[in-house]
Amino acid sequence: MKTNQKIIDVIIVGGGLAGLTNAIHLSKFGIGVLVIEKNSYPKHKVCGEYVSNEVLPYLNYLGLDPFIFGAKKIDTFLLSTPKNKMIKTELPLGGFGISRFTLDYELYKLALSNGVVILQDSVINIQFSEDQFEITTKNEGVFKATIVIGAYGKRSAIDIKLDRNFIKNDAPFLAVKTHVTGVFPENVVALHNFKGGYCGLSKVEDDSINVCYITNFKSFKKYKNMEDFQENVLYQNPNLKEIFENSIDVFPKPLTISQISFADKSPVENHILMCGDTAGMIHPLCGNGMSMAIRSGQLASQLIISYFNGKIKSRLELEAIYKKSWNSEFKFRLKVGRIVASLFKKYNFSELMMSALKSFPKLLPFIIKQTHGKPIKINEF
């Protein structure tokens, strides 16, 4: 096995939103960064592709303006049920629609221009001993690092190696994503409920409509294939039926991921700082997973910089502050997301909820605020 003897300042396992924002931020402060990502860029991913404006100042600070690449400005949220009850409200902060194909690729190019080394390989083991890490990859051998950030996504073989608690729980959800062309307002993000799940829609930079739905795998497997499930379940919501019947597929076939879990995770495992979905995943109906990943990258980067500058005196102090900061920023959001999702899973109750939301129009914007953060201030960078 090849051993890379040089101790790298920071190795980031995973090159998605959290991993790349970490890499760019750290590189701005002269910290040596290696990102290990198993996939090549650009690549489509199963994702809602809506980003809250709370992270827009931070992306600009990193050197990326999503609107240069055609991101759609979104200011309105639409919610519907299978019985065609519908409510529309202004988004408190607003956001933008952009595909992961484009956003990840542009962050990847920005990271390279900042001197970040990005290796396409798979990590098969992470060990910590004598105050340093050893990262074993499938192809390139062993790397040594002072700090390791886990940003490898929702679920991985690494989680099993680390014996993380959440990996022992059921992961009963399946998500499906595709792009279609059709008629849809570019300033709207819509969430259409159906029995056993919900489907989000919003436009992205090339005028495609991103269609992404999540359902319980137990419900899904009752049907012979995806088309059968969509026609028998999703089409019960007339809004979804209209979209599917009056649009043209862009992808040759939809993308799917399974074994999705919304269980609690720890933001620090075996001294690894976890970011993005690796640290905790909010229900997609809250529409805020992408901005949470970016925000978690900022939190980790700031503290790692303080650690290398000597302002944080020890690894244990770094881990304790990061865990506290992460929980302060995200734990309540995740809790609200779980509560809202559990209510929407109750088919008849979701109809009653819609009646309540219509009767109290300020309630929906209030709920949205509970799952989103405040705009990141410039002096926080």
GROMACS .gro file of N, CA, C and O in nm, residues 2 13 17 30 33 63 78 83 85 110 120 174 230-232 237 240 290 292 294 328 330 337-338 348 357:
model
  104
    2LYS      N    1   0.053   0.220  -0.085
    2LYS     CA    2   0.129   0.344  -0.093
    2LYS      C    3   0.096   0.432   0.027
    2LYS      O    4  -0.018   0.446   0.066
   13VAL      N    5  -1.345   1.447   0.332
   13VAL     CA    6  -1.398   1.327   0.267
   13VAL      C    7  -1.536   1.361   0.211
   13VAL      O    8  -1.633   1.374   0.285
   17LEU      N    9  -2.157   2.005  -0.147
   17LEU     CA   10  -2.166   2.146  -0.106
   17LEU      C   11  -2.087   2.174   0.021
   17LEU      O   12  -2.011   2.272   0.028
   30GLY      N   13  -0.477   3.002   0.368
   30GLY     CA   14  -0.348   2.937   0.354
   30GLY      C   15  -0.339   2.798   0.416
   30GLY      O   16  -0.228   2.746   0.437
   33VAL      N   17  -0.540   2.186   0.188
   33VAL     CA   18  -0.662   2.106   0.185
   33VAL      C   19  -0.656   2.002   0.073
   33VAL      O   20  -0.620   2.032  -0.040
   63GLY      N   21  -1.655   3.374  -0.343
   63GLY     CA   22  -1.621   3.408  -0.481
   63GLY      C   23  -1.717   3.353  -0.583
   63GLY      O   24  -1.684   3.346  -0.702
   78LEU      N   25  -4.555   2.749  -0.270
   78LEU     CA   26  -4.688   2.695  -0.298
   78LEU      C   27  -4.698   2.556  -0.236
   78LEU      O   28  -4.611   2.472  -0.254
   83LYS      N   29  -5.640   1.658  -0.226
   83LYS     CA   30  -5.776   1.706  -0.247
   83LYS      C   31  -5.779   1.847  -0.307
   83LYS      O   32  -5.881   1.915  -0.306
   85LYS      N   33  -5.648   2.121  -0.211
   85LYS     CA   34  -5.639   2.238  -0.126
   85LYS      C   35  -5.502   2.301  -0.150
   85LYS      O   36  -5.401   2.230  -0.158
  110LEU      N   37  -1.383   2.662  -0.856
  110LEU     CA   38  -1.335   2.768  -0.767
  110LEU      C   39  -1.235   2.712  -0.666
  110LEU      O   40  -1.132   2.775  -0.637
  120GLN      N   41  -1.002   1.214  -0.710
  120GLN     CA   42  -1.116   1.126  -0.735
  120GLN      C   43  -1.079   0.985  -0.689
  120GLN      O   44  -1.002   0.914  -0.753
  174LEU      N   45  -3.722   0.654   0.027
  174LEU     CA   46  -3.668   0.650  -0.109
  174LEU      C   47  -3.694   0.787  -0.173
  174LEU      O   48  -3.801   0.845  -0.155
  230GLN      N   49  -4.618   0.633  -0.979
  230GLN     CA   50  -4.652   0.773  -1.004
  230GLN      C   51  -4.796   0.789  -1.049
  230GLN      O   52  -4.869   0.877  -0.999
  231GLU      N   53  -4.840   0.702  -1.139
  231GLU     CA   54  -4.976   0.713  -1.192
  231GLU      C   55  -5.083   0.680  -1.088
  231GLU      O   56  -5.191   0.738  -1.088
  232ASN      N   57  -5.050   0.589  -0.997
  232ASN     CA   58  -5.148   0.546  -0.899
  232ASN      C   59  -5.144   0.625  -0.768
  232ASN      O   60  -5.243   0.627  -0.694
  237ASN      N   61  -5.277   1.367  -0.660
  237ASN     CA   62  -5.270   1.513  -0.646
  237ASN      C   63  -5.279   1.571  -0.787
  237ASN      O   64  -5.189   1.550  -0.869
  240LEU      N   65  -4.972   1.744  -0.944
  240LEU     CA   66  -4.865   1.656  -0.991
  240LEU      C   67  -4.904   1.587  -1.121
  240LEU      O   68  -4.822   1.571  -1.211
  290MET      N   69  -2.971   2.228   0.128
  290MET     CA   70  -2.853   2.281   0.060
  290MET      C   71  -2.790   2.396   0.138
  290MET      O   72  -2.668   2.402   0.155
  292MET      N   73  -2.822   2.452   0.457
  292MET     CA   74  -2.766   2.398   0.581
  292MET      C   75  -2.628   2.337   0.558
  292MET      O   76  -2.537   2.353   0.640
  294ILE      N   77  -2.410   2.427   0.328
  294ILE     CA   78  -2.318   2.539   0.307
  294ILE      C   79  -2.286   2.608   0.439
  294ILE      O   80  -2.171   2.641   0.468
  328SER      N   81  -2.656   2.443   1.814
  328SER     CA   82  -2.722   2.573   1.828
  328SER      C   83  -2.783   2.619   1.696
  328SER      O   84  -2.892   2.676   1.692
  330PHE      N   85  -2.853   2.419   1.415
  330PHE     CA   86  -2.935   2.327   1.336
  330PHE      C   87  -3.030   2.235   1.412
  330PHE      O   88  -3.125   2.185   1.354
  337GLY      N   89  -3.846   2.017   1.144
  337GLY     CA   90  -3.862   1.943   1.019
  337GLY      C   91  -3.924   1.806   1.041
  337GLY      O   92  -4.012   1.764   0.965
  338ARG      N   93  -3.878   1.736   1.145
  338ARG     CA   94  -3.934   1.604   1.174
  338ARG      C   95  -4.082   1.613   1.213
  338ARG      O   96  -4.163   1.530   1.174
  348ASN      N   97  -5.507   1.225   0.618
  348ASN     CA   98  -5.626   1.304   0.648
  348ASN      C   99  -5.592   1.427   0.730
  348ASN      O  100  -5.650   1.534   0.713
  357LEU      N  101  -5.391   2.639   0.798
  357LEU     CA  102  -5.297   2.733   0.738
  357LEU      C  103  -5.370   2.840   0.657
  357LEU      O  104  -5.327   2.956   0.653
   0.00000   0.00000   0.00000
